[in-house]
Coordinates of C-alpha atoms and ligand atoms in Angstrom, one line a residue:
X1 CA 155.2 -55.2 -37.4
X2 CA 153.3 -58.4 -38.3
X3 CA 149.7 -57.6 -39.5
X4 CA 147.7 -60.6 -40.5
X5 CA 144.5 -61.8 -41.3
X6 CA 142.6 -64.4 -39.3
X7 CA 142.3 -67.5 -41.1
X8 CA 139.0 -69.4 -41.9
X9 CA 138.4 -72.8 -40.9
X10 CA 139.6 -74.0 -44.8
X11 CA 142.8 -71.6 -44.3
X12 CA 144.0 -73.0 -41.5
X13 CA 143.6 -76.4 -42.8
X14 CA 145.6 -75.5 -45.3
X15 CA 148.2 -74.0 -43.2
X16 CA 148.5 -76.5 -41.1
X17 CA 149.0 -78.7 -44.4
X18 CA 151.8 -76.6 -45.7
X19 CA 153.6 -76.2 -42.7
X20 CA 153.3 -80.1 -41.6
X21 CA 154.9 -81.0 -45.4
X22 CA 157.8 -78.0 -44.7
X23 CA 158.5 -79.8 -41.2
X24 CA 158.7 -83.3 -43.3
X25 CA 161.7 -82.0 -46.2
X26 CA 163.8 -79.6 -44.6
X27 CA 166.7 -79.8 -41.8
X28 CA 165.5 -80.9 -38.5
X29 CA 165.7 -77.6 -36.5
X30 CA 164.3 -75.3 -39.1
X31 CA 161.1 -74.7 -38.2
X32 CA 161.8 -74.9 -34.5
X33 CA 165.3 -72.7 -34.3
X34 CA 163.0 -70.2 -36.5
X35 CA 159.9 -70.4 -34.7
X36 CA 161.8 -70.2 -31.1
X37 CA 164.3 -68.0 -32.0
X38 CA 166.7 -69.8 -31.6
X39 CA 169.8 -68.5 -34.4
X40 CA 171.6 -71.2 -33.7
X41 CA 169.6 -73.8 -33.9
X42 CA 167.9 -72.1 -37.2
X43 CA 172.0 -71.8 -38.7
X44 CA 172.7 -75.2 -37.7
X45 CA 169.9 -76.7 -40.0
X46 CA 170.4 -74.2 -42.8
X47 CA 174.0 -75.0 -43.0
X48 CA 172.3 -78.6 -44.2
X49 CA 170.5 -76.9 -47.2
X50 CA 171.2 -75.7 -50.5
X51 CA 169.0 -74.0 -53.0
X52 CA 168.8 -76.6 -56.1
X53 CA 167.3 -79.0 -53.9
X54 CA 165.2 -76.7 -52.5
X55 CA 163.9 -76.0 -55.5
X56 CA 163.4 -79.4 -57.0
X57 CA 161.7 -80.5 -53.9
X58 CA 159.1 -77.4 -53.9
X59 CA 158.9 -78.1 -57.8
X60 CA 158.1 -81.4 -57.6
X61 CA 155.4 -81.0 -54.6
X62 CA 152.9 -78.5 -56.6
X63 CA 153.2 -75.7 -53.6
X64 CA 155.8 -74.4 -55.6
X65 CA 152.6 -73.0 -58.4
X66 CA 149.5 -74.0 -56.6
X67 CA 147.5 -72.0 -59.6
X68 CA 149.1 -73.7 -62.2
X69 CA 146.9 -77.2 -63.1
X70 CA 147.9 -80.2 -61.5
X71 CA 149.3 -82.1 -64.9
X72 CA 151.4 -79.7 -65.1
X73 CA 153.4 -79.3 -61.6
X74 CA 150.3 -77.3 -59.9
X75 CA 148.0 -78.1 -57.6
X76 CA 144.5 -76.8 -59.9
X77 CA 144.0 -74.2 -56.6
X78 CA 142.9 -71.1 -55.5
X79 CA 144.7 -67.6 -54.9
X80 CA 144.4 -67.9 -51.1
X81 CA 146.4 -71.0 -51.8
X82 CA 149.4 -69.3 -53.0
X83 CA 148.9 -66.4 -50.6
X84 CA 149.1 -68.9 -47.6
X85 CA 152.5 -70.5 -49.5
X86 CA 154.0 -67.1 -49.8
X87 CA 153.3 -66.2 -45.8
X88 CA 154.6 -69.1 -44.7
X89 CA 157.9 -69.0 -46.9
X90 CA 158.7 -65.9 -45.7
X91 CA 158.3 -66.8 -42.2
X92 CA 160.3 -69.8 -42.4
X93 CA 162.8 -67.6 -44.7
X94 CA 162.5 -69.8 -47.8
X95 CA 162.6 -68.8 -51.1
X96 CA 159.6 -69.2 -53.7
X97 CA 161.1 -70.0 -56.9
X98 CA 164.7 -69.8 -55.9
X99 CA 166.8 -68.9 -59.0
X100 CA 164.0 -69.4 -61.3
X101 CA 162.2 -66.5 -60.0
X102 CA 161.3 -65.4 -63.9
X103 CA 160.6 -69.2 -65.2
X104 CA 158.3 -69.7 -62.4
X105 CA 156.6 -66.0 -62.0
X106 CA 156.6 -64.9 -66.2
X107 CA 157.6 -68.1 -68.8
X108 CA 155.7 -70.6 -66.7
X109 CA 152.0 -68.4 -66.8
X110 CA 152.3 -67.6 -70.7
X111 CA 153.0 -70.6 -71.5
X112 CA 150.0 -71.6 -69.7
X113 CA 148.0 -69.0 -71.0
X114 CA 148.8 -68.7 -75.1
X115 CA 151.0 -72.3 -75.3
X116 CA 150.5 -74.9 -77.3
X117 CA 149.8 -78.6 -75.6
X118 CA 153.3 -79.4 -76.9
X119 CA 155.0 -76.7 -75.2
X120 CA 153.0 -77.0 -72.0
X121 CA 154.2 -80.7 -71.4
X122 CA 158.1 -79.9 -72.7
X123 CA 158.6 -77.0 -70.5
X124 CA 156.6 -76.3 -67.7
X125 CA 157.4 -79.1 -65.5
X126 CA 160.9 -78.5 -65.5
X127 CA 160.7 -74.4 -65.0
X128 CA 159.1 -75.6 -61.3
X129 CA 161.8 -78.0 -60.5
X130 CA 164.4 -75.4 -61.5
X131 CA 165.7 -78.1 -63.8
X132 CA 165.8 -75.6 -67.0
X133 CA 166.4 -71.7 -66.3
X134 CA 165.0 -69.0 -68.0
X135 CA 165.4 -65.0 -68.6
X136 CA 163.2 -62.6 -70.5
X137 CA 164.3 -60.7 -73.6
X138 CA 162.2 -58.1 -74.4
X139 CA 164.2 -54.8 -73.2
X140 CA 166.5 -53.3 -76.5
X141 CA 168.8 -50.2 -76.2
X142 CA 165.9 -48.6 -78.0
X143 CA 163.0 -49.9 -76.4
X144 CA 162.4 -50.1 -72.7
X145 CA 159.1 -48.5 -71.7
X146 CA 157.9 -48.3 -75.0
X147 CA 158.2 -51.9 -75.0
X148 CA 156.1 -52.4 -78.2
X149 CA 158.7 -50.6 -80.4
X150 CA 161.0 -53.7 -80.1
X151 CA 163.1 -54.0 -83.3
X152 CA 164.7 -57.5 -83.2
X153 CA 163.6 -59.2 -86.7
X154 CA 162.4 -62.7 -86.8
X155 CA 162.4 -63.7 -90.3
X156 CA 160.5 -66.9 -91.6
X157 CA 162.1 -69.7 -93.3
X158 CA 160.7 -72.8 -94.2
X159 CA 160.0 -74.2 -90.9
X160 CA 162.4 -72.2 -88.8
X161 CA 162.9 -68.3 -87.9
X162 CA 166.2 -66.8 -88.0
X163 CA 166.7 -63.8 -85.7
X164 CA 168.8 -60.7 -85.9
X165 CA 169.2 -58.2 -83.4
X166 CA 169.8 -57.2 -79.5
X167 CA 168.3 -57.2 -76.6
X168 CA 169.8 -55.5 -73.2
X169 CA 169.1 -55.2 -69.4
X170 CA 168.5 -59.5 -69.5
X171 CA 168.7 -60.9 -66.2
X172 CA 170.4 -64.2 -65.7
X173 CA 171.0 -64.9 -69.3
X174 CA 174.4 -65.9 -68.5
X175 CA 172.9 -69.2 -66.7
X176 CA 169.1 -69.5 -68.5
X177 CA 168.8 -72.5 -70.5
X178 CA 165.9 -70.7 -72.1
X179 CA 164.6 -67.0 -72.8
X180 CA 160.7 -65.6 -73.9
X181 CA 161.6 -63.7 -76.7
X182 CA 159.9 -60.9 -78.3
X183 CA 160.5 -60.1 -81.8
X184 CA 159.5 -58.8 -84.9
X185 CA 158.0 -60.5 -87.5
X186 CA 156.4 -58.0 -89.7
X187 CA 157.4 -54.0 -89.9
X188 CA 154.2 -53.3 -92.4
X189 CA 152.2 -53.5 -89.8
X190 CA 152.1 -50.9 -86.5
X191 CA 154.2 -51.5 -84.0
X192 CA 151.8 -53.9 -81.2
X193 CA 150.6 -55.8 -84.3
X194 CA 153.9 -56.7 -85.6
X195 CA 155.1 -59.0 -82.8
X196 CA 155.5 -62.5 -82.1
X197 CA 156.5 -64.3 -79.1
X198 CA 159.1 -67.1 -79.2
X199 CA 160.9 -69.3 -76.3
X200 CA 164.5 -69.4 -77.3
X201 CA 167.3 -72.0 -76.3
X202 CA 169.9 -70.0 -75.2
X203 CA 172.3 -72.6 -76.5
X204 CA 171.7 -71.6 -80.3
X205 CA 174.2 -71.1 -82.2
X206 CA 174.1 -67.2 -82.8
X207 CA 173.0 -66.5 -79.4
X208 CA 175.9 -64.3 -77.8
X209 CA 175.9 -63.4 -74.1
X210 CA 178.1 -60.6 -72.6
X211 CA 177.6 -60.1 -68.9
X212 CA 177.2 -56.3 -67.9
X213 CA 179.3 -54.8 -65.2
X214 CA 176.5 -52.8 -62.2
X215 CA 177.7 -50.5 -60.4
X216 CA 177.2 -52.9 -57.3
X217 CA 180.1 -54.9 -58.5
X218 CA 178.3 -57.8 -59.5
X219 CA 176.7 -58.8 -62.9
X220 CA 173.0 -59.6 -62.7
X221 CA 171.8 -58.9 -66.3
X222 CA 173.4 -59.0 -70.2
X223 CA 173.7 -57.9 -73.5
X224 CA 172.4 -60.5 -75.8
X225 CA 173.1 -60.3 -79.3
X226 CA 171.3 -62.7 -82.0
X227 CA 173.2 -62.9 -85.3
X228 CA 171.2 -65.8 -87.7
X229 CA 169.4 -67.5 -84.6
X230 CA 167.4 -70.2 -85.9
X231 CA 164.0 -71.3 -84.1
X232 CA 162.3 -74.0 -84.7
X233 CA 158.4 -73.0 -85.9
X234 CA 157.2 -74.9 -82.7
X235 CA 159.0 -72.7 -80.4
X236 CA 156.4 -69.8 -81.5
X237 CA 153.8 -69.1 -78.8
X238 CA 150.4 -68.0 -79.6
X239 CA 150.3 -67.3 -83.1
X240 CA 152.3 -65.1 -85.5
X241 CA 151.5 -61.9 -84.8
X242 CA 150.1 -62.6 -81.5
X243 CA 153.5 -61.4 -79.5
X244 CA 152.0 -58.1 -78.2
X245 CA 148.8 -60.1 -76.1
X246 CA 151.5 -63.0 -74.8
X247 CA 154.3 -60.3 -74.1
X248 CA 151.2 -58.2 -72.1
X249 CA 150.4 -61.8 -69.7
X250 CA 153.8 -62.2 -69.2
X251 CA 154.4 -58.2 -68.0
X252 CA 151.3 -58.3 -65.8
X253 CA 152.7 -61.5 -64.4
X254 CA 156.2 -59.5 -63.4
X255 CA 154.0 -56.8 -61.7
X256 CA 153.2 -58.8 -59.0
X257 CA 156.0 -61.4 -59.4
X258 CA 159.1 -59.1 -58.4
X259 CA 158.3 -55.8 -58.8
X260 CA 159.6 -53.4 -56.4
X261 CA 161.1 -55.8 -54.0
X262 CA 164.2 -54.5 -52.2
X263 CA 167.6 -56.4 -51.7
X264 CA 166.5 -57.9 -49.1
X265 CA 163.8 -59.6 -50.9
X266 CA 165.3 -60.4 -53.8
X267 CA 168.8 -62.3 -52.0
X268 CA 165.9 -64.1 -50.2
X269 CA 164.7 -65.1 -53.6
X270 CA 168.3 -66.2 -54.6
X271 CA 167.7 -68.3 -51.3
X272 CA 169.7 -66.5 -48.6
X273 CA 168.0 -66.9 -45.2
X274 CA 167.3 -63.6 -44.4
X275 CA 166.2 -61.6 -41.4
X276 CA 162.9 -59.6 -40.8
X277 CA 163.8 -56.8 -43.5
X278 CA 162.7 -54.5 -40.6
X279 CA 164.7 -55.8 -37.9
X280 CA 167.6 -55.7 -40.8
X281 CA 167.2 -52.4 -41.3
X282 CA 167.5 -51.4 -37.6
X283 CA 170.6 -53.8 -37.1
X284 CA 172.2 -51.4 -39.7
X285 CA 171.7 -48.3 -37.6
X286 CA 174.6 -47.6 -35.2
X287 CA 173.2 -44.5 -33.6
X288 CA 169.3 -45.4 -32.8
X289 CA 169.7 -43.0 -29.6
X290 CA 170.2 -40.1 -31.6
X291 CA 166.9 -38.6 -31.3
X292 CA 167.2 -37.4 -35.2
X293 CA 168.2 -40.2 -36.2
X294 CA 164.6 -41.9 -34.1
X295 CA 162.5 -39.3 -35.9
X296 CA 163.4 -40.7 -39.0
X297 CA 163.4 -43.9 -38.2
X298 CA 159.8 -44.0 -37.8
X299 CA 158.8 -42.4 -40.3
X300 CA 160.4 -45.2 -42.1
X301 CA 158.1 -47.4 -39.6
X302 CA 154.8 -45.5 -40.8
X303 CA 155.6 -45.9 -44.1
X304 CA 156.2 -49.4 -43.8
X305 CA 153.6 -49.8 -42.1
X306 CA 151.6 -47.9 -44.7
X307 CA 152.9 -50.4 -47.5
X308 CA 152.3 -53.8 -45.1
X309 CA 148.4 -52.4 -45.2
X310 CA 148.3 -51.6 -48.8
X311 CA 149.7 -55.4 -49.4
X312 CA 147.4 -56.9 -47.2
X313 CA 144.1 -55.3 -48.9
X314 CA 145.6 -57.3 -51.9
X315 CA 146.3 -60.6 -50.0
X316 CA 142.5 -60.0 -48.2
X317 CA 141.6 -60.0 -51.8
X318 CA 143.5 -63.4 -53.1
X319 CA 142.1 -65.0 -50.1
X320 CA 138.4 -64.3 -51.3
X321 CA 139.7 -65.5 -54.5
X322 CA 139.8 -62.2 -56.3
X323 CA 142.2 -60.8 -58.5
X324 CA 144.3 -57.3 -56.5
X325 CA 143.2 -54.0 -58.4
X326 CA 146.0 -51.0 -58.7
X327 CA 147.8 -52.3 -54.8
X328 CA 149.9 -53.8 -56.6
X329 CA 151.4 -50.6 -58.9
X330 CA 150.7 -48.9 -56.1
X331 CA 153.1 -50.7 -54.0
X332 CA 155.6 -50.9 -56.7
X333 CA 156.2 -47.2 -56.9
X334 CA 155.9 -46.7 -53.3
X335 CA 158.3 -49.4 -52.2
X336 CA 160.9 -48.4 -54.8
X337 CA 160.9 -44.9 -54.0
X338 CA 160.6 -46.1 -50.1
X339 CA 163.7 -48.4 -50.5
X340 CA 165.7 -45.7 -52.1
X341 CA 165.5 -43.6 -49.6
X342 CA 165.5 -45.6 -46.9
X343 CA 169.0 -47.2 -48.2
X344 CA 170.3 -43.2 -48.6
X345 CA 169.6 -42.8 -44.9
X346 CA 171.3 -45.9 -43.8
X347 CA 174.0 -44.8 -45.9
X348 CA 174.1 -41.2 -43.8
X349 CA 173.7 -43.0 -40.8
X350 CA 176.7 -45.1 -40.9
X351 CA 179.0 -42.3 -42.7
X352 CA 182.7 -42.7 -44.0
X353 CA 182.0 -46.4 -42.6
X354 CA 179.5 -47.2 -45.2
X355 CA 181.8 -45.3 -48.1
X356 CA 185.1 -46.6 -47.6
X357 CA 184.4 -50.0 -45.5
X358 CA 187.2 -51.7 -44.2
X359 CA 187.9 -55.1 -46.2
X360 CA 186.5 -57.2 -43.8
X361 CA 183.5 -55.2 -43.0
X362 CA 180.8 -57.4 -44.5
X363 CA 177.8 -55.2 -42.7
X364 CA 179.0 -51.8 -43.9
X365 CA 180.1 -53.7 -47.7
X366 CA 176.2 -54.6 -47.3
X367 CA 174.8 -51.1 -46.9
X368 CA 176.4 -49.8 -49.7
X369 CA 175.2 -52.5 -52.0
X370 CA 171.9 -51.6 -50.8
X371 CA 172.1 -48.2 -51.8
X372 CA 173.7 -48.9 -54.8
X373 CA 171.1 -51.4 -56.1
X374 CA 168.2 -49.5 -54.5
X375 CA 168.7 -47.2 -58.0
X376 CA 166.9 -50.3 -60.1
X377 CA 164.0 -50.6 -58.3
X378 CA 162.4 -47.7 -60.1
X379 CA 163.2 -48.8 -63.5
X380 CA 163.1 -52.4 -63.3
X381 CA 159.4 -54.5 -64.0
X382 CA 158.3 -50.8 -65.4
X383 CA 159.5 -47.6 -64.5
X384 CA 157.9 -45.4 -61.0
X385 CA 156.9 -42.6 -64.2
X386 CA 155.2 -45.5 -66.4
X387 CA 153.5 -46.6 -63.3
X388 CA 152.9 -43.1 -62.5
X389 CA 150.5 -42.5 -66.0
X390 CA 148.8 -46.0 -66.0
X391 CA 147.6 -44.9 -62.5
X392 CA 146.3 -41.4 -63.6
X393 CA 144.4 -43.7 -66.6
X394 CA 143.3 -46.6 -64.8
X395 CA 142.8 -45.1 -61.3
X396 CA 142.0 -41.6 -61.6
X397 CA 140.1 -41.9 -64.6
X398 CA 142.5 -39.2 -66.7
X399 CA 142.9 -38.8 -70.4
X400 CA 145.0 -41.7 -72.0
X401 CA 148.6 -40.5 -72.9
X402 CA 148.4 -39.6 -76.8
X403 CA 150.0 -41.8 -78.8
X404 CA 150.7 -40.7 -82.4
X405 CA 152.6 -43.7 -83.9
X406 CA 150.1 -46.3 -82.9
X407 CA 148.5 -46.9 -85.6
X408 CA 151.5 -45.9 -88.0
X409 CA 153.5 -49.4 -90.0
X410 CA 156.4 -49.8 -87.9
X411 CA 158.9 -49.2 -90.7
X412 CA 158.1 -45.8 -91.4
X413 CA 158.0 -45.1 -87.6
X414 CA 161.4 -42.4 -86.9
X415 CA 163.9 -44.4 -85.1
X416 CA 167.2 -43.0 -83.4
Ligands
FAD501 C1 167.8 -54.4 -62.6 C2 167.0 -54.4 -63.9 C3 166.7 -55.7 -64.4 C4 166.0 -55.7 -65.6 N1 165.8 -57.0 -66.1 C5 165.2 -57.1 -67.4 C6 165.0 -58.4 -68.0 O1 165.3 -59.4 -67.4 N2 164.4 -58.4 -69.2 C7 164.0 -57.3 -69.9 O2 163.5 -57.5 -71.0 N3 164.2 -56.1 -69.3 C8 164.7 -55.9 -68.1 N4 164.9 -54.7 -67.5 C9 164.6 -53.5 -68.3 C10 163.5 -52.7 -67.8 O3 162.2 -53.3 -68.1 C11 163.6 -51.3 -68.5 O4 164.8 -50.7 -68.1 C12 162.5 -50.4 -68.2 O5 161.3 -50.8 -68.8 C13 162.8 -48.9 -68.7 O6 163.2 -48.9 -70.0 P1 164.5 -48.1 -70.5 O7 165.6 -48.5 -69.6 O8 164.6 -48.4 -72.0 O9 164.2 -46.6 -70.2 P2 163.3 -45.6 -71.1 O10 162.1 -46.3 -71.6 O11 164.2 -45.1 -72.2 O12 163.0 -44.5 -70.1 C14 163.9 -43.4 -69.8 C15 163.3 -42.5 -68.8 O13 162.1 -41.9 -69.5 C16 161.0 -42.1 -68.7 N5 159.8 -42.2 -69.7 C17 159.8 -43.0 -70.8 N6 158.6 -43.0 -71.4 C18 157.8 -42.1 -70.6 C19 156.5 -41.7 -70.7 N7 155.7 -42.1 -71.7 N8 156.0 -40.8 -69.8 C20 156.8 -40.4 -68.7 N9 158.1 -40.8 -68.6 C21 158.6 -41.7 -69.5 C22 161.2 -43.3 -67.9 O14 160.4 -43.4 -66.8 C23 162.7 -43.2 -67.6 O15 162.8 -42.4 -66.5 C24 165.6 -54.6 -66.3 C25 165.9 -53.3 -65.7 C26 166.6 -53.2 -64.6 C27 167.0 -51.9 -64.0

């Protein structure tokens, strides 16, 4: 399954560009062992690469954020730009933004969008170069989909803010130099007028990050805690009270940043070479002559097939320079819910194999990751039922979900 659009004359040009600078920075044999087939060839030159460079070198060439303006890492382009990047990554198995996935795809647009001439020259150079990390703390115990309810208190003082509070579900805290924090700076006023946006180093003293155990084994987001943080004044983006409008840029920005992507994608983002996800998927299949097993295996394929269209009437979009309408939450819920059960079946497939692997059994250890971390995708970037009702209100044209504390100061809003 490889459905593409034809290129224009410009496209191609472009293409041609992109592909001819990929040819001059990475391993000799890349491009060929990958465009041949040839494995070997392909491991041979990838066994010659590692990820920070990789990063620096995209950071530091403007492909990396062709959107973004050029005095500031970009290249001042066009959407069909950064669709052509994105194609051609994939097929030469590279990652976008390597680890910096959230810098690149959330910090890097707000900042463009609401920051302050300061701030745009201190940090966005060095989110594209993957010289300075950064996470996003807006999730609390208390507030996850109702994401305006946020509770962490940013108190002014003189010309600093001192913070109090927690935040949960933070990826990569543990190595971000800096986070987009949203807090709250005045509980008088209802809850989306209350907020301000602020970057945060996560070196401050007061900042305390504690790593939480997934059921996957591995630790991909924190707790962070925030006992007397102080920010400087100039670490506020937007204005004071202006959190809710910068924390909306930087939410539509993870939509179609990471939303939704499977394992597959997301270890590619970490920069593992990986396979076609299909041809992945059908390496993990011992029984494909099973003809039960074949039924469901393409209905998999439809649906796949389903989601590569629904992507590609966004992409046809970004190439004539438009902004994607609801494909992309559209895609989000269906690929989560597809990758869910997709994983449970490859579980089945593989039985006791992919429950109680044998130590050395990297393949069957790998399926039941999959499964296992298959659970996030409908709660991570916005959950498949928040999707669900801004679909029925934006698409469908139904009633908007009452909301009876919206105009209510947020201090005498109930809280558990
Ligand atoms: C892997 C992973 C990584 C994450 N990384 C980050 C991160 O880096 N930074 C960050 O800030 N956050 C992060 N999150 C948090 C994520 O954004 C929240 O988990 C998500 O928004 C849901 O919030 P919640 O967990 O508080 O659930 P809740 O909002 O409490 O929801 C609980 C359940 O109720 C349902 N529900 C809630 N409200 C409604 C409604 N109005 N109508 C219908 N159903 C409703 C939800 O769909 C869900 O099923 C991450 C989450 C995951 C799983």
């Amino acid at each position: 399954m490889n459905l593409k659009l034809e290129d224009t004359p410009e496209h191609l040009a472009f293409r041609k560009e992109f592909i001819t600078w990929l040819q001059s920075v990475l391993p000799l044999g890349w491009i060929e062992g990958i465009r041949d087939g040839d494995e070997e060839l392909f491991k041979e030159a990838r066994a010659k690469w590692d990820v920070l460079t990789w990063m620096k070198t995209i950071g530091d060439s403007g492909y990396a954020a062709p959107l973004w303006p050029i005095e500031y890492g970009g290249l001042s382009g066009h959407t069909w730009m950064q669709q052509i990047i994105r194609e051609e990554l994939g097929n030469y198995r590279l990652p976008l933004a390597g680890f910096n996935l959230l810098g690149v795809g959330l910090a890097g647009p707000t900042i463009i969008e609401h920051g302050s001439q300061g701030q745009k020259e201190r940090y966005l150079k060095k989110i594209l170069t993957g010289e300075e990390i950064w996470c996003q703390l807006f999730s609390e115990p208390g507030s996850g989909s109702d994401l305006a309810s946020v509770a962490t208190r940013a108190v002014k003082d003189g010309d600093e803010w001192i913070i109090n509070g927690q935040k949960v579900w933070t990826t990569i805290a543990q190595f971000s130099k800096f986070g987009m924090l949203l807090a709250r700076t005045d509980p008088d006023k209802p809850k989306h007028e209350g907020l301000s946006y602020f970057i945060l180093d996560m070196k401050t003293p007061g900042v305390d990050v504690r790593p939480l155990k997934q059921m996957t084994g591995s630790s991909e987001f924190n707790e962070v805690f925030f006992s007397d943080v102080r920010i400087p004044a100039e670490n506020l983006v937007g204005s004071e009270g202006d959190g809710w409008r910068c924390a909306r840029t930087t939410l539509m920005n993870e939509r179609s940043t990471l939303a939704g992507l499977s394992i597959d994608e997301t270890t590619f983002i970490g920069g593992s070479a990986r396979k076609d996800p299909w041809q992945l998927f059908v390496d993990m299949i011992p029984n494909t002559k099973d003809p039960q097993i074949r039924q469901k295996m393409a209905q998999f394929y439809i649906e796949s097939t389903v989601k590569e269209i629904t992507g590609l009437r966004a992409n046809l979009k970004r190439m004539r320079g438009e902004t994607p309408g609801p494909e992309g939450g559209v895609n989000k819920v269906f690929n989560a819910e597809y990758n869910k059960r997709k994983s449970s079946f490859t579980v089945d497939a593989n039985g006791m194999r992919a429950i109680a692997w044998a130590k050395d059994d990297s393949t069957a250890e790998g399926i039941a990751t999959r499964f296992l971390r298959a659970r996030a995708n409908t709660i991570e970037g916005g959950t498949s039922e928040i999707l669900r009702n801004q679909m029925s209100e934006r698409i469908l044209g139904l009633p908007r979900e009452i909301e009876v504390d919206k105009d209510v100061p947020f201090k005498e809003i109930k809280r558990q």
